[in-house]
CSV table of C-alpha atoms in Angstrom, one decimal:
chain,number,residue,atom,x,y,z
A,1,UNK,CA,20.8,-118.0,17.7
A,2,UNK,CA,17.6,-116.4,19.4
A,3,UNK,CA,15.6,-119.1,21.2
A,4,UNK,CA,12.1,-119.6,19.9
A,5,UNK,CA,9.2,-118.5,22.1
A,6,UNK,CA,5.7,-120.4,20.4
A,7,UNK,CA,2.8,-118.9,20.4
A,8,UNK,CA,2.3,-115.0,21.1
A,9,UNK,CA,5.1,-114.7,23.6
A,10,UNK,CA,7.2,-114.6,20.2
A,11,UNK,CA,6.0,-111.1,20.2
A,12,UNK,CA,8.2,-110.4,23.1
A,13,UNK,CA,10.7,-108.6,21.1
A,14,UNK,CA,8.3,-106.5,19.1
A,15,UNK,CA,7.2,-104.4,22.7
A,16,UNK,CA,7.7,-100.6,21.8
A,17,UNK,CA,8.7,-101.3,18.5
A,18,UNK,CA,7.0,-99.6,15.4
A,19,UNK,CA,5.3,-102.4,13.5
A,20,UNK,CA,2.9,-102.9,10.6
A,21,UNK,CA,-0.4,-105.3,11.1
A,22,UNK,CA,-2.8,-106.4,8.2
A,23,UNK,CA,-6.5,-107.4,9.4
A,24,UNK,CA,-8.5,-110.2,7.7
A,25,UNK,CA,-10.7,-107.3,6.2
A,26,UNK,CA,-7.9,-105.7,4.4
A,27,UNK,CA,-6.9,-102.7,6.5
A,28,UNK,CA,-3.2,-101.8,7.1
A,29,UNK,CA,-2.1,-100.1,10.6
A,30,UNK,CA,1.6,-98.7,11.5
A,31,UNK,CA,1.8,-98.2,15.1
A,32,UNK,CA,4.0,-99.0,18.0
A,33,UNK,CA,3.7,-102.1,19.9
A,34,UNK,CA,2.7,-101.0,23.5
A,35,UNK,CA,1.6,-104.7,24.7
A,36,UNK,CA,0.1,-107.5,24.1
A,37,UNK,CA,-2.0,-111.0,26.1
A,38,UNK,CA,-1.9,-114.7,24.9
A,39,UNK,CA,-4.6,-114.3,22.5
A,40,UNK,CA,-2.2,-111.5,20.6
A,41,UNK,CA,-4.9,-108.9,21.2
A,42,UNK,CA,-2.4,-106.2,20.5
A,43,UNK,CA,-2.3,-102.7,21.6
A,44,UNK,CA,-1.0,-100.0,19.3
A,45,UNK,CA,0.2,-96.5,20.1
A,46,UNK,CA,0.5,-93.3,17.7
A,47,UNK,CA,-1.4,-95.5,15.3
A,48,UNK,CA,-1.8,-94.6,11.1
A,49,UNK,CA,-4.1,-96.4,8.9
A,50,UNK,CA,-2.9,-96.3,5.3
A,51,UNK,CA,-5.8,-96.2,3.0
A,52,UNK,CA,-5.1,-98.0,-0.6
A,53,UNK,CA,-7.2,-97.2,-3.4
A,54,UNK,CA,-6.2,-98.3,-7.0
A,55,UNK,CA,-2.5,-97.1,-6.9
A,56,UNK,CA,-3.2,-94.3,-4.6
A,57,UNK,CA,-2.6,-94.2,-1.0
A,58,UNK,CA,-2.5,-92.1,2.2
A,59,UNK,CA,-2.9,-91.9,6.0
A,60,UNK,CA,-5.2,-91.4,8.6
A,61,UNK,CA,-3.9,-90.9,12.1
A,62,UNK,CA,-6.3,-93.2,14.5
A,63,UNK,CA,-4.1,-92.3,17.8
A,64,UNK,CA,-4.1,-96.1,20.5
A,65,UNK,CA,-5.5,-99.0,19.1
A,66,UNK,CA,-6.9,-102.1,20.0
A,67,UNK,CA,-7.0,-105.0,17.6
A,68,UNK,CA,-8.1,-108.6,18.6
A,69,UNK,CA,-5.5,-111.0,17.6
A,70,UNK,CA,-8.1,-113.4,15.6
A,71,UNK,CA,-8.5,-110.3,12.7
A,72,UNK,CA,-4.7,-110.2,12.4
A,73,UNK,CA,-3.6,-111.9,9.1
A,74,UNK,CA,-0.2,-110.3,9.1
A,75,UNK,CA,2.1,-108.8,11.8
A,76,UNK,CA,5.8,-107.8,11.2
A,77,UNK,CA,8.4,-105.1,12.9
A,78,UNK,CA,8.9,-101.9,10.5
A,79,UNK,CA,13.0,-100.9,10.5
A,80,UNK,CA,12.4,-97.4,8.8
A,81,UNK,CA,10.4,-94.7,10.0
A,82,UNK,CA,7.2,-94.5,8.3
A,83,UNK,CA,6.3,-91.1,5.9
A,84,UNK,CA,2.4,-90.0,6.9
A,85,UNK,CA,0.6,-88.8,3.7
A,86,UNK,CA,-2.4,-87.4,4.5
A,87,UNK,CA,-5.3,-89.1,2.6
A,88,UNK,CA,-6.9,-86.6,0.0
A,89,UNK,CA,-10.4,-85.9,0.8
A,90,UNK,CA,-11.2,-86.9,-3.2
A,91,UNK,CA,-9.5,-90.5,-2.2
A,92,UNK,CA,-11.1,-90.9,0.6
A,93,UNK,CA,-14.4,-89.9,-0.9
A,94,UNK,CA,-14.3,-92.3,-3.5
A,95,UNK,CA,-12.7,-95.6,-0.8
A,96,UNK,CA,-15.8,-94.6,1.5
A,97,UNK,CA,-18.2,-95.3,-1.5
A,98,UNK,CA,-16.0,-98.4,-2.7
A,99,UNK,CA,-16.9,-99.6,0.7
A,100,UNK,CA,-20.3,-98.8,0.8
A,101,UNK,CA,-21.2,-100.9,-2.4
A,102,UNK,CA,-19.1,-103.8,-1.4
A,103,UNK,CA,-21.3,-103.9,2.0
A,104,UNK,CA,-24.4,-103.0,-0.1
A,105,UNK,CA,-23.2,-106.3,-2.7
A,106,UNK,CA,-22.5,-108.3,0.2
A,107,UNK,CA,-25.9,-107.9,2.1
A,108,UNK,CA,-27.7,-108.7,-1.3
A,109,UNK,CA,-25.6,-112.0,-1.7
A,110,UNK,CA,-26.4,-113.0,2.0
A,111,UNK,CA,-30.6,-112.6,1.0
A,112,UNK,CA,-30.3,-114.1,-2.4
A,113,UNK,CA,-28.4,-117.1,0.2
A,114,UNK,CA,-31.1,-117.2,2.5
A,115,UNK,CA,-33.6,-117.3,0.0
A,116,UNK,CA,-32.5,-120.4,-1.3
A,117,UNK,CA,-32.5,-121.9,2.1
A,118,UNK,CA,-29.1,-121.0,4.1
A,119,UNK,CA,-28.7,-119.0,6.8
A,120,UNK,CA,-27.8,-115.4,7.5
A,121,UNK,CA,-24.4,-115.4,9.3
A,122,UNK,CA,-24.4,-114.6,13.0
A,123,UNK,CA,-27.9,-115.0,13.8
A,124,UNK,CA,-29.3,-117.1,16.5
A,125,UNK,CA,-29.9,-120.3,14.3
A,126,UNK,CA,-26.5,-119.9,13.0
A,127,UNK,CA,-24.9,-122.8,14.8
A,128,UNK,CA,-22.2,-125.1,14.8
């Protein structure tokens, strides 16, 4: 049995390893490990981003990566080799303006919030 390591040093084992991370805000990156510090910032190599829309998918190479450890929701090693599908410029068409409208919904929801007294995130009066 493989002693346990707490925190990020767990990912120890994951260094130059091909993995897959999900971020808070959805987005799903293969890449291999190249390091990582004890806030399990993590720095990927030969990095894809696989774009889901509906039941459609496909890749977009994004070469090294940084991602701050806070925005990762999932992290886990991938055994197989990974099959790149490039995205279709249709699908990515159509996830661009998926995007676009849930920003646009989201910035109305935050006025019709501060209109009714509370405050817009991040802004100086927005304080613990």
């Amino acid at each position: 049995m493989d002693e346990y390591l707490p925190g990020s040093a767990s990912l120890v084992d994951m260094v130059d390893q091909q993995i897959l991370v999900i971020l808070r805000d959805g987005r799903h990156f293969y890449g291999h490990l190249r390091t990582y510090d004890q806030f399990a910032n993590l720095v990927l190599h030969d990095t894809i981003e696989r774009i889901f829309y509906g039941s459609e998918y496909g890749d977009q190479e994004r070469g090294t990566f940084l991602v701050r450890g806070e925005n990762v929701v999932l992290l886990g090693q991938v055994e197989q080799q990974i099959e790149f599908k490039q995205i279709e410029q249709d699908l990515l068409d159509r996830y661009q303006d998926h995007q676009r409208k849930k920003q646009l919904d989201k910035k109305a929801k935050q006025q019709k919030l501060y209109t009714l007294g509370f405050c817009e995130d991040g802004l100086e009066n927005d304080a613990y």
